Amino acid sequence: MTMLIYLIPFISAFIGYFTNWIAIKMLFHPKNPVNILGFKVQGIFPKRQQQFAQKLGVLVANELIHFDEIADKLRDPKQLAALTPTIEKHIDTFLSVRLKEKIPVLSMFVTGSTLDKIKDGMMEEIESLLPQIITQYTDGLSEQIDIEQMVTEKVSNFSSDKLEEILFAIMKKEFRFVEILGGVVGFIIGLLQVGITLLQ
């Protein structure tokens, strides 16, 4: 009997670990409602997927994605400077090739230095207009795109397997910690039980 008492912490640890493992599994399973003794049982996330999707949509729209911040990033001088070489290359091609193809007579009267001046003027105008264009574009996007609705619909349409896969990828370490914690707490409770029993 005395030897069996010392097994109590290990049995308690197993029960604690197994209980938490079951609890985590029941977050996702059963994926469809199952009748057990007259009660409908379904995993918490599959059952509340629509509410979860709505809450996530609100969170993303209100806290994570703001079109004003996107516009500020795009208007940043470093971002605009990164666009300059590409814009300049297209203007060069337009002035030296396409414009002459469309209006051949220009090549007889417009010199290279004149084209350079035209290019410089166009670049100055584009550089001054870009921030305004970006602002107008992002303002239009904010009116046309409903981030909350997009996220809500996307998550609502996930299959149960997909939702489980995503959440496990995000919280795998946390779920594992909960399982181990159950074992540790169970072991400690078992030790306390052994101590109390031996003191009696």
Coordinates of C-alpha atoms in Angstrom, one line a residue:
M1 CA 0.0 0.0 0.0
T2 CA 2.8 2.4 0.9
M3 CA 4.5 1.9 -2.4
L4 CA 1.2 2.6 -4.3
I5 CA 0.9 5.9 -2.4
Y6 CA 4.1 7.1 -4.1
L7 CA 2.5 6.5 -7.5
I8 CA -0.2 9.1 -6.7
P9 CA 1.9 12.2 -8.0
F10 CA 2.6 10.4 -11.3
I11 CA -1.1 9.4 -11.7
S12 CA -2.2 12.9 -10.8
A13 CA 0.4 14.4 -13.3
F14 CA -1.0 12.1 -16.1
I15 CA -4.6 13.1 -15.2
G16 CA -3.7 16.8 -15.2
Y17 CA -1.8 16.5 -18.6
F18 CA -4.5 14.4 -20.2
T19 CA -7.3 16.7 -18.9
N20 CA -5.7 19.8 -20.4
W21 CA -5.0 17.9 -23.7
I22 CA -8.6 16.9 -23.9
A23 CA -9.7 20.5 -23.2
I24 CA -7.5 21.9 -26.0
K25 CA -8.8 19.3 -28.4
M26 CA -12.4 20.2 -27.5
L27 CA -11.6 23.8 -28.7
F28 CA -11.8 22.4 -32.2
H29 CA -13.6 19.0 -31.9
P30 CA -16.1 17.8 -32.6
K31 CA -16.3 20.0 -35.7
N32 CA -20.0 19.3 -36.2
P33 CA -22.6 19.1 -33.4
V34 CA -22.9 15.7 -31.8
N35 CA -25.7 14.6 -29.5
I36 CA -24.3 13.1 -26.2
L37 CA -26.9 12.1 -23.6
G38 CA -29.3 14.6 -25.1
F39 CA -26.8 17.5 -25.2
K40 CA -25.4 19.0 -28.3
V41 CA -21.6 19.1 -28.1
Q42 CA -19.4 20.9 -30.6
G43 CA -15.9 22.4 -30.5
I44 CA -15.8 26.0 -29.3
F45 CA -14.1 27.5 -32.4
P46 CA -16.3 25.7 -35.0
K47 CA -19.4 26.6 -33.0
R48 CA -18.4 30.2 -32.7
Q49 CA -16.5 30.7 -35.9
Q50 CA -18.9 33.4 -37.2
Q51 CA -18.6 35.4 -34.0
F52 CA -14.8 34.9 -34.0
A53 CA -14.6 36.1 -37.6
Q54 CA -16.7 39.2 -36.8
K55 CA -14.5 40.1 -33.7
L56 CA -11.3 39.6 -35.8
G57 CA -12.7 41.8 -38.6
V58 CA -13.4 44.6 -36.1
L59 CA -9.9 44.2 -34.6
V60 CA -8.1 44.3 -37.9
A61 CA -10.1 47.2 -39.2
N62 CA -9.9 49.3 -36.1
E63 CA -6.5 48.5 -34.7
L64 CA -4.2 47.0 -37.4
I65 CA -5.0 48.5 -40.9
H66 CA -5.6 52.2 -41.4
F67 CA -5.5 53.7 -44.9
D68 CA -4.2 57.0 -43.5
E69 CA -1.1 55.1 -42.2
I70 CA -0.7 53.4 -45.5
A71 CA -0.8 56.7 -47.3
D72 CA 1.8 58.2 -44.9
K73 CA 4.1 55.3 -45.7
L74 CA 3.7 55.7 -49.4
R75 CA 4.2 59.5 -49.2
D76 CA 7.4 59.0 -47.3
P77 CA 10.3 60.7 -49.2
K78 CA 12.3 57.5 -49.2
Q79 CA 9.4 55.6 -50.8
L80 CA 8.9 58.3 -53.4
A81 CA 12.6 58.4 -54.2
A82 CA 12.6 54.6 -54.8
L83 CA 10.0 55.2 -57.5
T84 CA 12.0 58.0 -59.3
P85 CA 14.3 55.7 -61.4
T86 CA 11.4 53.7 -62.7
I87 CA 9.4 56.8 -63.6
E88 CA 12.4 58.5 -65.2
K89 CA 13.1 55.4 -67.3
H90 CA 9.6 55.3 -68.6
I91 CA 9.7 59.0 -69.5
D92 CA 13.0 58.6 -71.3
T93 CA 11.5 55.8 -73.3
F94 CA 8.4 57.8 -74.1
L95 CA 10.3 60.9 -75.2
S96 CA 13.2 59.2 -77.1
V97 CA 11.2 56.4 -78.7
R98 CA 7.4 56.5 -78.5
L99 CA 6.9 60.2 -79.0
K100 CA 9.1 60.2 -82.1
E101 CA 7.2 57.1 -83.4
K102 CA 3.9 58.9 -83.0
I103 CA 5.1 62.3 -84.3
P104 CA 8.1 61.6 -86.5
V105 CA 8.5 65.2 -87.6
L106 CA 9.5 66.1 -84.0
S107 CA 12.9 64.5 -84.4
M108 CA 13.7 67.1 -87.0
F109 CA 13.1 70.1 -84.7
V110 CA 13.5 68.8 -81.1
T111 CA 17.1 68.3 -80.0
G112 CA 18.4 66.1 -77.2
S113 CA 18.9 69.1 -74.9
T114 CA 15.3 70.1 -75.4
L115 CA 14.1 66.6 -74.6
D116 CA 16.2 66.7 -71.4
K117 CA 14.4 69.9 -70.4
I118 CA 11.0 68.4 -71.2
K119 CA 12.0 65.4 -69.1
D120 CA 13.1 67.5 -66.2
G121 CA 9.9 69.5 -66.3
M122 CA 7.8 66.3 -66.4
M123 CA 9.8 64.8 -63.5
E124 CA 9.3 67.9 -61.3
E125 CA 5.6 67.9 -62.0
I126 CA 5.2 64.2 -61.3
E127 CA 7.2 64.4 -58.1
S128 CA 5.0 67.3 -56.8
L129 CA 1.8 65.5 -57.9
L130 CA 2.6 62.0 -56.5
P131 CA 1.8 62.8 -52.8
Q132 CA -1.6 64.2 -53.9
I133 CA -2.3 61.3 -56.2
I134 CA -1.5 58.8 -53.4
T135 CA -3.7 60.6 -50.9
Q136 CA -6.6 60.7 -53.4
Y137 CA -6.1 57.0 -54.2
T138 CA -6.0 55.8 -50.6
D139 CA -9.0 58.0 -49.7
G140 CA -10.9 56.3 -52.5
L141 CA -9.8 52.9 -51.3
S142 CA -11.0 53.6 -47.8
E143 CA -14.4 54.3 -49.2
Q144 CA -14.5 51.4 -51.5
I145 CA -12.9 48.6 -49.4
D146 CA -14.5 47.5 -46.2
I147 CA -11.6 45.8 -44.3
E148 CA -13.9 44.6 -41.6
Q149 CA -16.2 42.8 -44.0
M150 CA -13.3 41.4 -46.0
V151 CA -11.7 39.8 -42.9
T152 CA -15.0 38.6 -41.5
E153 CA -16.0 36.9 -44.8
K154 CA -12.5 35.4 -45.2
V155 CA -12.4 33.8 -41.8
S156 CA -16.1 32.8 -41.9
N157 CA -15.4 30.8 -45.1
F158 CA -12.5 28.9 -43.6
S159 CA -13.1 25.2 -43.3
S160 CA -12.8 23.9 -39.7
D161 CA -9.6 22.2 -40.6
K162 CA -8.1 25.4 -42.0
L163 CA -9.1 27.4 -38.9
E164 CA -7.6 24.7 -36.6
E165 CA -4.4 24.7 -38.7
I166 CA -4.0 28.5 -38.5
L167 CA -4.7 28.7 -34.7
F168 CA -2.4 25.9 -34.0
A169 CA 0.3 27.5 -36.0
I170 CA -0.1 30.7 -34.0
M171 CA -0.6 29.1 -30.5
K172 CA 1.2 25.8 -30.7
K173 CA 3.7 26.7 -28.0
E174 CA 1.0 28.1 -25.8
F175 CA -1.2 25.0 -26.2
R176 CA 1.9 22.8 -25.4
F177 CA 2.6 24.9 -22.3
V178 CA -1.0 24.4 -21.0
E179 CA -0.7 20.7 -21.5
I180 CA 2.6 20.5 -19.5
L181 CA 1.3 22.9 -16.9
G182 CA -1.6 20.5 -16.3
G183 CA 0.9 17.7 -15.7
V184 CA 3.0 19.8 -13.3
V185 CA 0.0 21.0 -11.3
G186 CA -1.3 17.5 -11.2
F187 CA 2.1 16.2 -9.9
I188 CA 2.2 18.9 -7.2
I189 CA -1.3 18.1 -6.1
G190 CA -0.4 14.4 -6.0
L191 CA 2.6 15.2 -3.8
L192 CA 0.4 17.2 -1.4
Q193 CA -2.0 14.2 -1.2
V194 CA 0.9 11.9 -0.4
G195 CA 2.2 14.3 2.3
I196 CA -1.2 14.6 3.9
T197 CA -1.7 10.8 3.8
L198 CA 1.6 10.1 5.4
L199 CA 1.1 12.7 8.1
Q200 CA -2.2 11.1 9.2

